[in-house]
mmCIF file of C-alpha atoms in Angstrom:
data_model
loop_
_atom_site.group_PDB
_atom_site.id
_atom_site.type_symbol
_atom_site.label_atom_id
_atom_site.label_comp_id
_atom_site.label_asym_id
_atom_site.label_seq_id
_atom_site.Cartn_x
_atom_site.Cartn_y
_atom_site.Cartn_z
ATOM 1 C CA MET A 1 32.128 103.049 -25.590
ATOM 2 C CA PRO A 2 32.163 100.985 -22.347
ATOM 3 C CA GLU A 3 29.633 98.583 -21.476
ATOM 4 C CA THR A 4 28.148 100.359 -18.562
ATOM 5 C CA ALA A 5 24.707 98.858 -19.049
ATOM 6 C CA PRO A 6 22.606 97.908 -16.011
ATOM 7 C CA LEU A 7 19.834 95.820 -15.845
ATOM 8 C CA CYS A 8 17.612 96.841 -18.765
ATOM 9 C CA TYR A 9 19.819 98.522 -21.104
ATOM 10 C CA LYS A 10 18.620 96.253 -23.826
ATOM 11 C CA ASP A 11 20.699 97.894 -26.548
ATOM 12 C CA ALA A 12 23.909 98.084 -24.851
ATOM 13 C CA PRO A 13 26.981 97.956 -27.155
ATOM 14 C CA ALA A 14 28.617 94.716 -28.187
ATOM 15 C CA THR A 15 31.331 94.019 -25.743
ATOM 16 C CA PRO A 16 34.305 91.586 -25.634
ATOM 17 C CA LEU A 17 33.119 88.146 -24.950
ATOM 18 C CA SER A 18 34.470 86.390 -21.721
ATOM 19 C CA ALA A 19 37.362 84.230 -22.342
ATOM 20 C CA MET A 20 35.359 81.043 -22.485
ATOM 21 C CA SER A 21 36.761 78.431 -24.762
ATOM 22 C CA ASN A 22 34.651 77.245 -27.623
ATOM 23 C CA GLN A 23 34.940 73.754 -26.032
ATOM 24 C CA ALA A 24 33.126 74.676 -23.061
ATOM 25 C CA GLU A 25 30.163 76.199 -25.399
ATOM 26 C CA ALA A 26 30.404 73.057 -27.533
ATOM 27 C CA ASN A 27 29.747 70.994 -24.505
ATOM 28 C CA ILE A 28 26.494 72.256 -23.812
ATOM 29 C CA PRO A 29 24.153 69.730 -25.634
ATOM 30 C CA PHE A 30 20.961 70.979 -27.214
ATOM 31 C CA SER A 31 18.684 68.031 -28.032
ATOM 32 C CA ALA A 32 16.729 67.914 -31.289
ATOM 33 C CA ARG A 33 12.816 68.191 -30.281
ATOM 34 C CA VAL A 34 11.499 64.733 -31.515
ATOM 35 C CA SER A 35 8.454 64.278 -29.255
ATOM 36 C CA ILE A 36 6.011 66.339 -26.915
ATOM 37 C CA GLU A 37 6.540 63.947 -24.340
ATOM 38 C CA GLN A 38 10.431 64.384 -24.669
ATOM 39 C CA VAL A 39 9.976 68.266 -24.569
ATOM 40 C CA GLU A 40 7.631 68.432 -21.763
ATOM 41 C CA GLU A 41 8.317 65.281 -19.484
ATOM 42 C CA GLY A 42 12.101 64.632 -20.366
ATOM 43 C CA THR A 43 15.376 65.840 -18.929
ATOM 44 C CA GLU A 44 16.988 66.673 -22.125
ATOM 45 C CA LEU A 45 17.411 70.585 -22.978
ATOM 46 C CA ALA A 46 15.637 70.828 -26.394
ATOM 47 C CA PRO A 47 15.133 74.725 -26.367
ATOM 48 C CA LYS A 48 12.790 76.162 -29.254
ATOM 49 C CA PHE A 49 14.048 79.443 -30.994
ATOM 50 C CA ASP A 50 11.678 81.574 -32.711
ATOM 51 C CA GLU A 51 11.770 82.633 -36.449
ATOM 52 C CA HIS A 52 14.442 85.143 -35.448
ATOM 53 C CA GLY A 53 16.470 82.540 -33.654
ATOM 54 C CA LEU A 54 15.727 83.979 -30.251
ATOM 55 C CA ILE A 55 14.205 82.900 -27.020
ATOM 56 C CA ALA A 56 12.511 85.001 -24.447
ATOM 57 C CA CYS A 57 13.974 85.423 -21.099
ATOM 58 C CA VAL A 58 12.416 86.598 -17.950
ATOM 59 C CA THR A 59 15.123 87.595 -15.207
ATOM 60 C CA THR A 60 14.193 88.159 -11.647
ATOM 61 C CA ALA A 61 16.055 89.144 -8.501
ATOM 62 C CA ALA A 62 17.123 85.898 -6.656
ATOM 63 C CA GLY A 63 16.487 87.496 -3.216
ATOM 64 C CA SER A 64 13.316 89.515 -3.615
ATOM 65 C CA GLY A 65 11.672 87.705 -6.660
ATOM 66 C CA GLU A 66 11.227 91.014 -8.318
ATOM 67 C CA VAL A 67 10.889 90.925 -12.144
ATOM 68 C CA LEU A 68 13.937 92.824 -13.277
ATOM 69 C CA MET A 69 14.012 92.590 -17.036
ATOM 70 C CA LEU A 70 12.557 90.617 -20.031
ATOM 71 C CA GLY A 71 15.294 89.907 -22.561
ATOM 72 C CA TYR A 72 15.997 87.646 -25.423
ATOM 73 C CA MET A 73 18.769 85.157 -26.078
ATOM 74 C CA ASN A 74 20.055 83.650 -29.327
ATOM 75 C CA GLU A 75 21.530 80.188 -29.240
ATOM 76 C CA GLU A 76 24.942 81.419 -28.360
ATOM 77 C CA ALA A 77 23.664 83.509 -25.359
ATOM 78 C CA LEU A 78 21.737 80.465 -23.968
ATOM 79 C CA LYS A 79 24.936 78.309 -24.206
ATOM 80 C CA ARG A 80 27.219 80.997 -22.914
ATOM 81 C CA THR A 81 24.855 81.637 -20.121
ATOM 82 C CA ILE A 82 24.565 77.969 -19.202
ATOM 83 C CA ALA A 83 28.330 77.405 -19.494
ATOM 84 C CA THR A 84 29.643 80.411 -17.699
ATOM 85 C CA GLY A 85 26.745 80.970 -14.892
ATOM 86 C CA GLU A 86 26.597 84.600 -16.146
ATOM 87 C CA ALA A 87 23.688 86.072 -18.026
ATOM 88 C CA HIS A 88 24.243 86.868 -21.757
ATOM 89 C CA TYR A 89 21.502 88.142 -23.929
ATOM 90 C CA PHE A 90 21.161 89.055 -27.465
ATOM 91 C CA SER A 91 20.472 92.479 -28.404
ATOM 92 C CA ARG A 92 17.827 92.742 -31.106
ATOM 93 C CA SER A 93 18.205 96.178 -32.362
ATOM 94 C CA ARG A 94 22.007 95.834 -32.259
ATOM 95 C CA GLN A 95 21.899 92.303 -33.397
ATOM 96 C CA VAL A 96 24.879 91.677 -31.050
ATOM 97 C CA LEU A 97 25.576 89.203 -28.453
ATOM 98 C CA TRP A 98 25.582 91.128 -25.026
ATOM 99 C CA HIS A 99 27.437 89.590 -21.869
ATOM 100 C CA LYS A 100 25.633 91.644 -19.413
ATOM 101 C CA GLY A 101 28.229 93.734 -17.280
ATOM 102 C CA ALA A 102 31.348 92.768 -18.885
ATOM 103 C CA THR A 103 32.776 96.081 -18.494
ATOM 104 C CA SER A 104 30.475 97.816 -16.025
ATOM 105 C CA GLY A 105 30.913 94.932 -13.464
ATOM 106 C CA LEU A 106 27.044 94.734 -13.060
ATOM 107 C CA VAL A 107 27.383 90.998 -14.063
ATOM 108 C CA GLN A 108 24.229 88.928 -13.361
ATOM 109 C CA LYS A 109 25.273 85.654 -11.791
ATOM 110 C CA VAL A 110 22.851 82.935 -12.334
ATOM 111 C CA VAL A 111 21.467 81.440 -9.077
ATOM 112 C CA GLU A 112 19.000 79.368 -11.143
ATOM 113 C CA LEU A 113 18.047 78.784 -14.885
ATOM 114 C CA ARG A 114 14.700 77.317 -15.581
ATOM 115 C CA ILE A 115 13.050 76.485 -18.756
ATOM 116 C CA ASP A 116 9.358 76.179 -19.157
ATOM 117 C CA ASP A 117 7.187 73.325 -20.433
ATOM 118 C CA ASP A 118 7.662 73.603 -24.262
ATOM 119 C CA GLN A 119 10.935 75.035 -23.866
ATOM 120 C CA ASP A 120 10.344 78.260 -25.654
ATOM 121 C CA ALA A 121 10.985 80.631 -22.501
ATOM 122 C CA VAL A 122 13.825 80.784 -19.865
ATOM 123 C CA TRP A 123 13.595 82.079 -16.388
ATOM 124 C CA LEU A 124 16.980 83.375 -14.882
ATOM 125 C CA ARG A 125 17.068 84.005 -11.088
ATOM 126 C CA VAL A 126 20.251 86.339 -10.620
ATOM 127 C CA GLU A 127 22.262 88.027 -8.187
ATOM 128 C CA ILE A 128 23.995 91.404 -8.987
ATOM 129 C CA PRO A 129 26.918 93.108 -7.088
ATOM 130 C CA GLY A 130 25.385 96.366 -5.623
ATOM 131 C CA ASP A 131 21.879 97.598 -6.281
ATOM 132 C CA ALA A 132 21.865 97.363 -9.953
ATOM 133 C CA SER A 133 19.065 98.780 -12.102
ATOM 134 C CA CYS A 134 17.468 99.820 -15.124
ATOM 135 C CA HIS A 135 19.165 102.173 -17.724
ATOM 136 C CA VAL A 136 16.531 104.892 -16.968
ATOM 137 C CA GLY A 137 18.014 104.980 -13.376
ATOM 138 C CA TYR A 138 15.530 102.526 -11.540
ATOM 139 C CA ARG A 139 16.331 99.214 -9.967
ATOM 140 C CA SER A 140 13.969 97.235 -12.130
ATOM 141 C CA CYS A 141 12.580 97.974 -15.592
ATOM 142 C CA PHE A 142 9.130 97.429 -14.310
ATOM 143 C CA TYR A 143 8.946 100.876 -12.146
ATOM 144 C CA ARG A 144 5.599 101.811 -13.143
ATOM 145 C CA SER A 145 2.176 100.150 -12.792
ATOM 146 C CA VAL A 146 -1.180 100.378 -14.516
ATOM 147 C CA PRO A 147 -4.353 100.655 -12.563
ATOM 148 C CA VAL A 148 -6.396 97.939 -13.522
ATOM 149 C CA GLY A 149 -10.234 96.802 -12.983
ATOM 150 C CA PRO A 150 -13.616 98.044 -13.669
ATOM 151 C CA GLY A 151 -14.302 101.842 -13.627
ATOM 152 C CA ASP A 152 -14.542 104.797 -15.720
ATOM 153 C CA PHE A 153 -11.215 106.333 -14.392
ATOM 154 C CA GLY A 154 -7.825 107.366 -15.708
ATOM 155 C CA ARG A 155 -5.186 104.902 -16.436
ATOM 156 C CA VAL A 156 -2.325 107.324 -15.457
ATOM 157 C CA LEU A 157 0.949 105.434 -14.855
ATOM 158 C CA LYS A 158 1.866 105.089 -11.176
ATOM 159 C CA PHE A 159 5.783 105.089 -10.304
ATOM 160 C CA GLU A 160 6.280 102.298 -7.802
ATOM 161 C CA GLU A 161 9.904 103.462 -7.319
ATOM 162 C CA SER A 162 10.329 106.878 -5.757
ATOM 163 C CA GLU A 163 13.867 107.382 -6.634
ATOM 164 C CA LYS A 164 16.184 106.620 -8.944
ATOM 165 C CA VAL A 165 19.247 104.426 -8.094
ATOM 166 C CA PHE A 166 21.623 106.291 -10.162
ATOM 167 C CA ASP A 167 21.764 109.209 -12.474
ATOM 168 C CA PRO A 168 21.854 107.868 -15.968
ATOM 169 C CA LYS A 169 23.489 110.939 -17.473
ATOM 170 C CA GLN A 170 26.511 110.205 -15.150
ATOM 171 C CA VAL A 171 26.590 106.447 -16.087
ATOM 172 C CA TYR A 172 26.007 106.809 -19.803
ATOM 173 C CA GLY A 173 27.165 110.288 -20.810
ATOM 174 C CA ASP A 174 26.055 110.797 -24.389
ATOM 175 C CA ALA A 175 25.649 107.274 -25.170
ATOM 176 C CA PRO A 176 22.379 106.619 -27.284
ATOM 177 C CA ASN A 177 19.193 105.563 -25.539
ATOM 178 C CA PRO A 178 18.264 102.153 -26.483
ATOM 179 C CA THR A 179 14.513 102.834 -26.149
ATOM 180 C CA LYS A 180 13.073 102.763 -29.704
ATOM 181 C CA LEU A 181 9.719 104.530 -30.308
ATOM 182 C CA MET B 1 -14.489 72.000 -25.891
ATOM 183 C CA PRO B 2 -14.585 73.740 -22.351
ATOM 184 C CA GLU B 3 -11.630 76.036 -21.618
ATOM 185 C CA THR B 4 -10.327 74.001 -18.899
ATOM 186 C CA ALA B 5 -6.832 75.395 -19.516
ATOM 187 C CA PRO B 6 -4.679 76.270 -16.274
ATOM 188 C CA LEU B 7 -1.674 78.543 -16.129
ATOM 189 C CA CYS B 8 0.501 77.829 -19.149
ATOM 190 C CA TYR B 9 -2.146 76.267 -21.477
ATOM 191 C CA LYS B 10 -0.855 78.509 -24.160
ATOM 192 C CA ASP B 11 -2.857 77.284 -26.996
ATOM 193 C CA ALA B 12 -6.147 77.071 -25.008
ATOM 194 C CA PRO B 13 -9.096 77.184 -27.336
ATOM 195 C CA ALA B 14 -10.961 80.315 -27.999
ATOM 196 C CA THR B 15 -13.461 81.128 -25.334
ATOM 197 C CA PRO B 16 -16.587 83.350 -24.835
ATOM 198 C CA LEU B 17 -15.423 86.589 -24.190
ATOM 199 C CA SER B 18 -16.570 88.258 -20.892
ATOM 200 C CA ALA B 19 -19.529 90.691 -20.985
ATOM 201 C CA MET B 20 -17.575 93.688 -20.946
ATOM 202 C CA SER B 21 -18.701 96.504 -22.991
ATOM 203 C CA ASN B 22 -16.971 97.994 -25.771
ATOM 204 C CA GLN B 23 -17.212 101.394 -23.937
ATOM 205 C CA ALA B 24 -15.273 99.968 -21.009
ATOM 206 C CA GLU B 25 -12.614 98.813 -23.370
ATOM 207 C CA ALA B 26 -12.792 102.013 -25.348
ATOM 208 C CA ASN B 27 -12.009 103.790 -22.169
ATOM 209 C CA ILE B 28 -8.636 102.369 -21.900
ATOM 210 C CA PRO B 29 -6.334 105.033 -23.598
ATOM 211 C CA PHE B 30 -3.393 104.129 -25.343
ATOM 212 C CA SER B 31 -1.210 106.958 -26.102
ATOM 213 C CA ALA B 32 0.845 107.667 -29.079
ATOM 214 C CA ARG B 33 4.526 107.117 -28.828
ATOM 215 C CA VAL B 34 5.965 110.784 -29.412
ATOM 216 C CA SER B 35 9.190 110.732 -27.395
ATOM 217 C CA ILE B 36 11.620 108.823 -25.455
ATOM 218 C CA GLU B 37 11.063 110.967 -22.240
ATOM 219 C CA GLN B 38 7.350 110.394 -22.684
ATOM 220 C CA VAL B 39 7.739 106.583 -22.923
ATOM 221 C CA GLU B 40 10.228 106.078 -20.218
ATOM 222 C CA GLU B 41 9.548 108.703 -17.802
ATOM 223 C CA GLY B 42 5.992 109.796 -18.360
ATOM 224 C CA THR B 43 2.759 108.712 -16.953
ATOM 225 C CA GLU B 44 0.987 107.813 -20.303
ATOM 226 C CA LEU B 45 0.409 104.383 -21.246
ATOM 227 C CA ALA B 46 1.902 103.932 -24.695
ATOM 228 C CA PRO B 47 2.626 100.386 -25.264
ATOM 229 C CA LYS B 48 4.783 99.026 -28.211
ATOM 230 C CA PHE B 49 3.638 96.053 -29.934
ATOM 231 C CA ASP B 50 5.919 93.919 -32.216
ATOM 232 C CA GLU B 51 5.457 93.061 -35.865
ATOM 233 C CA HIS B 52 2.843 90.477 -34.929
ATOM 234 C CA GLY B 53 0.867 93.150 -32.755
ATOM 235 C CA LEU B 54 1.814 91.273 -29.651
ATOM 236 C CA ILE B 55 3.530 92.329 -26.427
ATOM 237 C CA ALA B 56 5.324 90.085 -24.047
ATOM 238 C CA CYS B 57 3.947 89.476 -20.528
ATOM 239 C CA VAL B 58 5.572 87.761 -17.482
ATOM 240 C CA THR B 59 2.926 86.585 -15.059
ATOM 241 C CA THR B 60 3.946 85.871 -11.544
ATOM 242 C CA ALA B 61 2.346 84.472 -8.505
ATOM 243 C CA ALA B 62 1.168 87.462 -6.264
ATOM 244 C CA GLY B 63 2.219 85.629 -3.137
ATOM 245 C CA SER B 64 5.335 83.694 -3.709
ATOM 246 C CA GLY B 65 6.876 85.622 -6.629
ATOM 247 C CA GLU B 66 7.054 82.359 -8.628
ATOM 248 C CA VAL B 67 7.268 82.929 -12.396
ATOM 249 C CA LEU B 68 4.108 80.934 -13.486
ATOM 250 C CA MET B 69 4.230 81.786 -17.266
ATOM 251 C CA LEU B 70 5.431 83.755 -20.114
ATOM 252 C CA GLY B 71 2.445 84.745 -22.522
ATOM 253 C CA TYR B 72 1.641 87.547 -25.279
ATOM 254 C CA MET B 73 -1.232 89.841 -25.437
ATOM 255 C CA ASN B 74 -2.459 91.599 -28.488
ATOM 256 C CA GLU B 75 -3.855 95.243 -28.069
ATOM 257 C CA GLU B 76 -7.421 93.748 -27.142
ATOM 258 C CA ALA B 77 -6.032 91.222 -24.809
ATOM 259 C CA LEU B 78 -4.006 94.001 -22.923
ATOM 260 C CA LYS B 79 -7.120 96.678 -22.979
ATOM 261 C CA ARG B 80 -9.411 93.912 -21.558
ATOM 262 C CA THR B 81 -6.956 92.785 -18.640
ATOM 263 C CA ILE B 82 -6.927 96.361 -17.601
ATOM 264 C CA ALA B 83 -10.619 97.138 -18.021
ATOM 265 C CA THR B 84 -11.570 93.753 -16.121
ATOM 266 C CA GLY B 85 -8.593 92.997 -13.767
ATOM 267 C CA GLU B 86 -8.640 89.535 -15.143
ATOM 268 C CA ALA B 87 -5.897 88.274 -17.433
ATOM 269 C CA HIS B 88 -6.322 87.918 -20.967
ATOM 270 C CA TYR B 89 -3.736 86.625 -23.501
ATOM 271 C CA PHE B 90 -3.436 86.122 -27.219
ATOM 272 C CA SER B 91 -2.844 82.521 -28.452
ATOM 273 C CA ARG B 92 -0.044 82.616 -31.094
ATOM 274 C CA SER B 93 -0.662 79.337 -32.655
ATOM 275 C CA ARG B 94 -4.670 79.632 -32.530
ATOM 276 C CA GLN B 95 -4.773 83.183 -33.251
ATOM 277 C CA VAL B 96 -7.389 83.919 -30.789
ATOM 278 C CA LEU B 97 -7.875 86.087 -27.796
ATOM 279 C CA TRP B 98 -7.905 83.926 -24.741
ATOM 280 C CA HIS B 99 -9.739 84.732 -21.385
ATOM 281 C CA LYS B 100 -7.854 82.829 -19.059
ATOM 282 C CA GLY B 101 -10.104 80.605 -16.938
ATOM 283 C CA ALA B 102 -13.422 81.959 -18.383
ATOM 284 C CA THR B 103 -14.666 78.416 -18.321
ATOM 285 C CA SER B 104 -12.542 76.442 -16.107
ATOM 286 C CA GLY B 105 -12.770 78.928 -13.275
ATOM 287 C CA LEU B 106 -9.116 79.496 -13.022
ATOM 288 C CA VAL B 107 -9.192 83.089 -13.603
ATOM 289 C CA GLN B 108 -6.297 85.145 -13.029
ATOM 290 C CA LYS B 109 -7.104 87.911 -10.802
ATOM 291 C CA VAL B 110 -4.544 90.896 -11.726
ATOM 292 C CA VAL B 111 -3.250 92.121 -8.240
ATOM 293 C CA GLU B 112 -0.870 94.524 -10.247
ATOM 294 C CA LEU B 113 0.052 95.337 -13.777
ATOM 295 C CA ARG B 114 3.411 96.791 -14.448
ATOM 296 C CA ILE B 115 4.896 97.892 -17.621
ATOM 297 C CA ASP B 116 8.586 98.287 -18.438
ATOM 298 C CA ASP B 117 10.828 101.124 -19.262
ATOM 299 C CA ASP B 118 10.390 101.403 -23.194
ATOM 300 C CA GLN B 119 6.637 99.860 -22.782
ATOM 301 C CA ASP B 120 7.234 96.697 -24.590
ATOM 302 C CA ALA B 121 6.681 94.143 -21.711
ATOM 303 C CA VAL B 122 4.171 93.834 -19.255
ATOM 304 C CA TRP B 123 4.508 92.225 -15.862
ATOM 305 C CA LEU B 124 1.149 90.747 -14.299
ATOM 306 C CA ARG B 125 0.867 89.824 -10.474
ATOM 307 C CA VAL B 126 -1.985 87.470 -10.097
ATOM 308 C CA GLU B 127 -3.848 85.375 -7.888
ATOM 309 C CA ILE B 128 -5.592 82.291 -8.917
ATOM 310 C CA PRO B 129 -8.204 80.503 -7.030
ATOM 311 C CA GLY B 130 -6.877 77.102 -6.036
ATOM 312 C CA ASP B 131 -3.358 75.916 -6.783
ATOM 313 C CA ALA B 132 -3.582 76.418 -10.447
ATOM 314 C CA SER B 133 -0.806 74.926 -12.296
ATOM 315 C CA CYS B 134 0.735 74.365 -15.817
ATOM 316 C CA HIS B 135 -1.074 72.270 -18.407
ATOM 317 C CA VAL B 136 1.525 69.546 -17.990
ATOM 318 C CA GLY B 137 0.283 68.992 -14.300
ATOM 319 C CA TYR B 138 2.549 71.541 -12.440
ATOM 320 C CA ARG B 139 2.195 74.522 -10.562
ATOM 321 C CA SER B 140 4.270 76.811 -12.904
ATOM 322 C CA CYS B 141 5.330 76.293 -16.392
ATOM 323 C CA PHE B 142 8.902 76.625 -15.211
ATOM 324 C CA TYR B 143 9.183 73.207 -13.425
ATOM 325 C CA ARG B 144 12.529 72.170 -14.595
ATOM 326 C CA SER B 145 16.010 73.815 -14.105
ATOM 327 C CA VAL B 146 19.095 73.587 -16.063
ATOM 328 C CA PRO B 147 22.480 73.138 -14.237
ATOM 329 C CA VAL B 148 24.778 76.281 -14.880
ATOM 330 C CA GLY B 149 28.209 77.229 -14.507
ATOM 331 C CA PRO B 150 31.714 76.161 -15.631
ATOM 332 C CA GLY B 151 32.485 72.480 -15.659
ATOM 333 C CA ASP B 152 32.411 69.385 -17.954
ATOM 334 C CA PHE B 153 29.342 67.895 -16.467
ATOM 335 C CA GLY B 154 25.836 66.887 -17.984
ATOM 336 C CA ARG B 155 23.158 69.342 -18.481
ATOM 337 C CA VAL B 156 20.512 67.117 -17.538
ATOM 338 C CA LEU B 157 17.097 68.833 -16.743
ATOM 339 C CA LYS B 158 16.140 68.607 -13.045
ATOM 340 C CA PHE B 159 12.737 68.649 -11.735
ATOM 341 C CA GLU B 160 12.091 71.323 -9.275
ATOM 342 C CA GLU B 161 8.497 70.299 -8.655
ATOM 343 C CA SER B 162 8.239 66.660 -7.265
ATOM 344 C CA GLU B 163 4.805 65.862 -7.970
ATOM 345 C CA LYS B 164 2.005 67.084 -10.485
ATOM 346 C CA VAL B 165 -0.823 69.208 -8.924
ATOM 347 C CA PHE B 166 -3.364 67.532 -11.318
ATOM 348 C CA ASP B 167 -3.666 64.862 -13.883
ATOM 349 C CA PRO B 168 -3.773 66.595 -17.138
ATOM 350 C CA LYS B 169 -5.489 63.704 -18.776
ATOM 351 C CA GLN B 170 -8.605 64.072 -16.497
ATOM 352 C CA VAL B 171 -8.457 67.622 -17.065
ATOM 353 C CA TYR B 172 -8.070 67.753 -20.642
ATOM 354 C CA GLY B 173 -9.172 64.415 -22.040
ATOM 355 C CA ASP B 174 -8.491 64.144 -25.503
ATOM 356 C CA ALA B 175 -7.671 67.743 -26.191
ATOM 357 C CA PRO B 176 -4.758 68.422 -28.406
ATOM 358 C CA ASN B 177 -1.729 69.239 -26.462
ATOM 359 C CA PRO B 178 -0.627 73.017 -26.966
ATOM 360 C CA THR B 179 2.906 72.297 -27.239
ATOM 361 C CA LYS B 180 4.519 72.412 -30.641
ATOM 362 C CA LEU B 181 7.741 70.828 -31.617
#
């Protein structure tokens, strides 16, 4: 099955990795975490992965600032993202490395990669060819809002994108939906 | 210890909860997840919490779009955020509900709350009184970037904020630093 997954196709199938040499990946240094000052105030990359070996990643559109997706990276995905300048994630349900857009062409070009204070979260600002979008058919995965604030009213989700950018049936065919109940 | 924690003080101490009635919280309906169509295409709020009972939350500045922090909410934090229009999180290391700014005054007013396609991530767009910032002293938790792209060069972190907004020692005194190695 081709990797046709746009932005938030979190469980896209494993794809052939790009032809990056192991040497390039090996050249991405991750420092040991030795002190709070080093982690927060220093210039060494010392990421913290959770008990599953993952780090959370927020991905926004470099132009609009819109939050497109929230994904996860393992050590290899983060190193490949840094080395190639193209977003790589780790699919939690499929347990595979995922080079976003390797087959579909909807590669996320990393304009900027930031890491947070305690280095347990990553923020990618990306550019994507075309108006790439969520596997449901929308531009961003976050296409619905929830009414907030005091008051005894319904909390019916509101669609913030009025039209789908593409027809997921045409793009994915019979591929299994990545959403899990 | 007062809750003086600005934006990314993830492990801020437990704080007195706001005087929201249980009734208001009870009025936030979370639907059971019964089908993919319901979760992705429907208007029912049916969030998915992970094995720790948490859902990831990206928080951005409503004006600039800057990603300020990546936090986590449990069911109660999400319901209180929706019911009050003020951001509540759950501190993973302290295992307590955290009403952001309850004591410090740096309350995050929710301009918009969005939920993603499979409803396992939340995006808050917030406004904060003053130029609130990270516990390290910066505006956003994501104050450092990592050079990306091919090439055999160093990956020294670059500070994207040139000056701290406040002196954390003055704000926090001897409070323990929330960052864990």
